[in-house]
Amino acid sequence: VNRFIATFLGSPTIDTAPFSDISNAGWLRFMVHPSPHAIRALSYASAHRHMPLGLATVSWRRLAVSGELELNMTVPFHAVANVHFPLLGQVGATLGGCQMLCQHGAMVVASSTSACSSSGVLHSATCSTRPDGEEVLVIELPPGRFTLQSVNRGEIL
């Protein structure tokens, strides 16, 4: 039960399905998939996990008035995080000054700043719809500290 609750809130976890990717061994790749339902029900959550490669941290907070979401995370050295960032009715997210928008299921880079090309993560960013119909921005994050913030229609660059 505790593992289910932690995963529901966005705690780092690995794919334990039979025949899952061998790169999950040793937590080289881990997942952060906070539930849109948990985010709507709660204002904030945080979690951390001591892994063989170091400490992975995740925290998120939702602004009650606007519904915008901010997710902060640390990916340990030599690890990769697969993040499903819930859009919660917003149009996209920013990462390090780069705006990524989901339009009709496709990811569009709205910023023309050097932040987009220098971030090194845009090649993996896509938009996806969860089985429950919620839209998420799917992104692979390399080692480092990151802040993802949702973008509403009035904030498009």
Short mmCIF file of C-alpha atoms in Angstrom, two decimals:
data_model
loop_
_atom_site.label_atom_id
_atom_site.label_comp_id
_atom_site.label_asym_id
_atom_site.label_seq_id
_atom_site.Cartn_x
_atom_site.Cartn_y
_atom_site.Cartn_z
CA VAL A 1 0.00 0.00 0.00
CA ASN A 2 2.81 2.44 0.86
CA ARG A 3 4.45 1.90 -2.54
CA PHE A 4 1.15 2.64 -4.28
CA ILE A 5 0.63 5.87 -2.31
CA ALA A 6 4.22 7.01 -2.90
CA THR A 7 3.95 6.35 -6.64
CA PHE A 8 0.56 8.11 -6.76
CA LEU A 9 2.17 11.24 -5.26
CA GLY A 10 5.15 11.17 -7.64
CA SER A 11 7.88 9.41 -5.68
CA PRO A 12 10.75 8.02 -7.79
CA THR A 13 10.04 4.41 -8.74
CA ILE A 14 11.15 1.82 -11.31
CA ASP A 15 9.22 -0.36 -13.73
CA THR A 16 8.85 -3.73 -12.04
CA ALA A 17 6.82 -5.38 -14.80
CA PRO A 18 8.15 -8.69 -16.11
CA PHE A 19 10.64 -8.15 -18.93
CA SER A 20 10.98 -4.46 -18.13
CA ASP A 21 14.02 -2.62 -19.48
CA ILE A 22 17.31 -3.95 -18.05
CA SER A 23 18.48 -0.33 -17.59
CA ASN A 24 16.15 -0.19 -14.56
CA ALA A 25 18.67 -2.37 -12.72
CA GLY A 26 20.55 -0.33 -10.13
CA TRP A 27 18.09 2.52 -10.65
CA LEU A 28 19.94 3.76 -13.76
CA ARG A 29 16.51 4.78 -15.07
CA PHE A 30 13.62 5.70 -12.84
CA MET A 31 10.13 7.11 -13.28
CA VAL A 32 8.37 10.11 -11.78
CA HIS A 33 4.68 9.91 -12.72
CA PRO A 34 2.61 11.95 -10.26
CA SER A 35 -1.10 11.35 -10.58
CA PRO A 36 -3.14 14.33 -11.84
CA HIS A 37 -5.84 13.26 -9.37
CA ALA A 38 -3.40 13.51 -6.42
CA ILE A 39 -2.22 16.91 -7.62
CA ARG A 40 -5.79 18.22 -7.81
CA ALA A 41 -6.60 16.84 -4.35
CA LEU A 42 -3.45 18.08 -2.59
CA SER A 43 -1.52 21.36 -2.63
CA TYR A 44 1.97 19.89 -2.46
CA ALA A 45 4.00 16.74 -1.92
CA SER A 46 7.64 15.75 -1.75
CA ALA A 47 9.60 12.52 -1.75
CA HIS A 48 13.16 11.32 -1.93
CA ARG A 49 14.81 8.00 -2.53
CA HIS A 50 18.34 6.90 -1.72
CA MET A 51 19.55 5.03 -4.80
CA PRO A 52 22.86 3.33 -5.54
CA LEU A 53 23.78 6.34 -7.70
CA GLY A 54 22.81 8.98 -5.13
CA LEU A 55 19.78 10.81 -3.80
CA ALA A 56 16.80 11.46 -6.08
CA THR A 57 14.36 14.12 -4.90
CA VAL A 58 10.95 15.18 -6.19
CA SER A 59 8.66 17.90 -4.91
CA TRP A 60 5.67 19.56 -6.45
CA ARG A 61 3.20 22.27 -5.53
CA ARG A 62 -0.02 23.39 -7.13
CA LEU A 63 -1.15 27.00 -6.98
CA ALA A 64 -4.76 26.95 -5.78
CA VAL A 65 -5.92 30.05 -7.68
CA SER A 66 -4.46 29.38 -11.12
CA GLY A 67 -4.07 25.59 -10.91
CA GLU A 68 -0.51 25.87 -12.20
CA LEU A 69 1.96 23.18 -11.20
CA GLU A 70 5.64 23.44 -10.30
CA LEU A 71 7.72 20.27 -10.08
CA ASN A 72 11.29 20.33 -8.74
CA MET A 73 13.56 17.33 -8.95
CA THR A 74 17.12 16.15 -8.65
CA VAL A 75 18.39 13.34 -10.85
CA PRO A 76 21.55 11.64 -9.52
CA PHE A 77 24.76 11.42 -11.55
CA HIS A 78 24.62 8.66 -14.22
CA ALA A 79 20.84 8.26 -13.85
CA VAL A 80 17.96 9.23 -16.18
CA ALA A 81 14.45 10.18 -15.03
CA ASN A 82 11.37 9.51 -17.14
CA VAL A 83 8.93 12.24 -16.06
CA HIS A 84 5.22 12.46 -16.87
CA PHE A 85 4.35 16.09 -16.09
CA PRO A 86 0.55 16.46 -15.77
CA LEU A 87 -0.74 19.48 -17.67
CA LEU A 88 -3.96 19.78 -15.62
CA GLY A 89 -5.72 21.68 -18.39
CA GLN A 90 -2.73 23.94 -19.03
CA VAL A 91 -1.09 24.06 -22.48
CA GLY A 92 2.50 23.08 -21.68
CA ALA A 93 5.50 23.57 -19.43
CA THR A 94 8.72 25.51 -19.11
CA LEU A 95 12.06 23.95 -18.30
CA GLY A 96 15.04 26.24 -17.79
CA GLY A 97 13.48 29.07 -19.81
CA CYS A 98 12.36 26.82 -22.66
CA GLN A 99 8.61 26.65 -23.30
CA MET A 100 7.20 23.33 -24.55
CA LEU A 101 3.54 23.23 -25.56
CA CYS A 102 1.21 20.34 -26.28
CA GLN A 103 -1.09 21.06 -29.20
CA HIS A 104 -3.36 18.29 -30.53
CA GLY A 105 -1.13 15.63 -29.01
CA ALA A 106 2.11 16.99 -30.52
CA MET A 107 4.91 18.79 -28.69
CA VAL A 108 5.78 22.26 -30.01
CA VAL A 109 8.71 24.37 -28.79
CA ALA A 110 7.34 27.89 -28.34
CA SER A 111 10.59 29.57 -27.27
CA SER A 112 13.34 30.40 -29.70
CA THR A 113 15.86 31.01 -26.94
CA SER A 114 19.19 29.27 -26.61
CA ALA A 115 17.76 27.64 -23.46
CA CYS A 116 15.79 25.26 -25.68
CA SER A 117 18.74 24.07 -27.72
CA SER A 118 21.20 24.00 -24.83
CA SER A 119 18.99 22.06 -22.42
CA GLY A 120 19.78 18.76 -24.13
CA VAL A 121 16.43 17.22 -23.16
CA LEU A 122 14.14 18.42 -25.93
CA HIS A 123 14.95 15.52 -28.22
CA SER A 124 13.04 13.28 -25.82
CA ALA A 125 10.04 15.51 -25.02
CA THR A 126 6.65 14.34 -26.27
CA CYS A 127 3.00 14.82 -25.40
CA SER A 128 0.88 11.87 -24.38
CA THR A 129 -2.58 11.07 -23.08
CA ARG A 130 -2.89 8.80 -20.05
CA PRO A 131 -5.50 6.01 -20.02
CA ASP A 132 -7.68 8.23 -17.82
CA GLY A 133 -7.69 10.96 -20.52
CA GLU A 134 -5.28 13.34 -18.74
CA GLU A 135 -2.67 14.97 -20.97
CA VAL A 136 0.98 14.83 -19.83
CA LEU A 137 4.30 16.13 -21.10
CA VAL A 138 6.69 13.17 -21.20
CA ILE A 139 10.36 14.08 -20.86
CA GLU A 140 13.61 12.26 -20.11
CA LEU A 141 15.82 14.24 -17.74
CA PRO A 142 19.59 13.66 -17.42
CA PRO A 143 21.48 14.14 -14.14
CA GLY A 144 20.98 17.54 -12.55
CA ARG A 145 18.44 19.77 -10.84
CA PHE A 146 15.33 20.77 -12.74
CA THR A 147 12.20 22.85 -12.32
CA LEU A 148 9.20 22.26 -14.58
CA GLN A 149 6.40 24.83 -14.44
CA SER A 150 3.07 24.62 -16.20
CA VAL A 151 2.19 27.26 -18.80
CA ASN A 152 -1.31 28.64 -19.22
CA ARG A 153 -2.59 30.18 -22.44
CA GLY A 154 -1.82 33.74 -21.33
CA GLU A 155 1.87 32.94 -20.77
CA ILE A 156 2.76 31.65 -24.25
CA LEU A 157 5.85 33.41 -25.58
#
